[in-house]
Amino acid sequence: MSRTNTAPARPPAATGGGANRWVVLVVLCVSLLVVALDATILHVAIPSLTEDLRPSSTALLWIVDAYPLICASLLILFGTLGDRVGRRRILLLGYALFGIASAVAALATEPSVLIGSRVLLGVGGAMIMPATLSILRAVFPDRRERATAIGVWTAVAAIGAATGPVLGGFLVEHYWWGSVFLINIPLMALILPLGRRLLPESRGTADGPWDVLGALMAAAGVLGCVLGVKRAGAGDPILALPTAGPLLLGAALLVLFVRRQKRRTHPLIDMRLFSRAAFTTSVGCIVLAMLALVGLQLIAVQYLQLVLGLSPLETGLRLLPLTFAAMAAGATGSYTLRRIGPRRMVGWGFVLTAAAVLLLTFMGQHDRPLLLTVGFVLLGFGLQTTLFSAYESMLSEAPQRSAGAAASIGETSYQLGAGMGTALLGSVMNAAYAPGLAAVPGVPAEAGRAAANSLGEAYQVAEQLGGAAGGALHQAARHAFVDGLHITLFVSAGLLLLGAVMARRLPRVMECPVDVEEAVSAEDFEPDESRGSDEHHGAGEPRGPHESGEGCGPVGRSRPTEAPERSGLAEPSEPRVPATREAIEPAGSGRPAH
């Protein structure tokens, strides 16, 4: 099978023709805004929710973790299903489910009902998240434009993170904790008809049957591993059956899943993706970045409300510098990536974030607004810089026909990192916090054990005790929490520096593979006059990167007269074009591909 310039055949992965890719980006960003809001808006409502529903410590962990854990376990299933049946179709179904689950969560009167609705939200999120990234990958085959689109996409995620705590704080102060879920309903009512009208359908290759068993194995494997980590984070012994059982079972299922995919002619995920150092390293960097971010954010909210005594609205406002800095990093990410390359961008992003975390260790019993503002700005800018470059590198390493699978891997690593961060940093925090309440003068042993569960519970126990014993317990709990916070920050900084070392395996410069199929499919989103400048070239004359002045994209890619059919991933010898003029080297320079 061959393709010529005179009669180009459309690849099966091409999306619906005529759709304006920037309008599509707006719709996808609103989708992300909904998911980002739900991920952060609940944090400031936790104290109010705890007071109203009185959940146990385990139930509270499930209320917080059910959404990311269920979402992480189902991303591969829905990401690969979208490649087969249509990413737009899965996305629209996710919108509907997300809206229904939000209504149930808002009206919940029992912890079990709230946990169940959070599970449904996780299912809806798993349908939405990989679909948005894979549609973006299909609509923007030009890597330069795609980097800009991902920058906008990540900036919107930061806007959602910024709006979530502030909006949540306002709603909790003026209404009740369930109102934080109601914000999803009007957004879903808006985005569902817009998505149905404006989003183009996008599919990958549909060869062979969809591997249902493999998808279920992946879902159960991810869920088992995260459940085991969660139980370990809650303080259960690592060798106990409730902890070791899910961990071992999940790991075994994932190993079997990988072996199954390697043997299948038409796998859900082409495991050759992981043979590319840039892809594997990007996934690892996403996990580490999220591991640090989510755990720190949850602890920071507790510090601001329970140690400094700020209201939920004041807490949301204090977190604004972090998210505004993240917005700035996303907006400038495309330019920065082209100038310094993925390796430096991810590495220095991790280093900057580690420096911010170490600066925050100077937080103490009293409020230091300037210190917190500077620390949060550095933290937000550094983490968003890392996440932007890691996502862009990961998506660019995967062929468009595997966009859903690649997006699901990226989002699985995102959610897995978030769940592990809550469990790991939470367990470090608990291990450092509990010993400080072991022997408080005048406090009974049973009350001390109850106070060791959390700072909020310690305050409740202290209020019940009253008198000198209650005051001593209150003060000891504050000191123990701040000491535990410092230890947790040091652990987080160490993980971030590990990520900086890992980033050394990424490419030095932003480069693009010459992909004939993507170059041809890109014409579905370009007006005819954008290709008129090619007319002076002969049918068999390739256009070089020097001639176009743009090192990356359909216009700047070489177009051979005839391209052989390729299966699987591109070969390592595939020619690549640097994305910046400064990085362009003479043809035949022998530069190895990354």
Short mmCIF file of C-alpha atoms in Angstrom, two decimals, residues 10 49 83 132 162 177 216 224 245 248 340 348 369 377 397 408 433 484 505 582:
data_model
loop_
_atom_site.label_atom_id
_atom_site.label_comp_id
_atom_site.label_asym_id
_atom_site.label_seq_id
_atom_site.Cartn_x
_atom_site.Cartn_y
_atom_site.Cartn_z
CA ARG A 10 -6.83 9.64 4.48
CA LEU A 49 -17.97 17.58 55.84
CA ASP A 83 -9.69 4.49 20.18
CA THR A 132 -9.67 15.14 25.86
CA ALA A 162 -7.25 28.13 41.52
CA TRP A 177 -20.48 21.35 52.05
CA LEU A 216 -10.37 -5.57 32.94
CA GLY A 224 -5.21 -3.48 43.58
CA GLY A 245 -3.03 -9.03 49.33
CA LEU A 248 0.50 -8.65 45.25
CA ILE A 340 15.65 25.06 26.31
CA TRP A 348 14.93 22.58 36.33
CA PRO A 369 2.08 35.46 54.59
CA VAL A 377 4.56 30.81 43.63
CA GLU A 397 6.53 10.11 21.34
CA SER A 408 -4.67 6.85 29.19
CA TYR A 433 2.57 13.35 64.03
CA GLY A 484 5.30 16.27 60.99
CA ARG A 505 17.12 10.74 30.08
CA GLU A 582 18.76 27.56 16.58
#
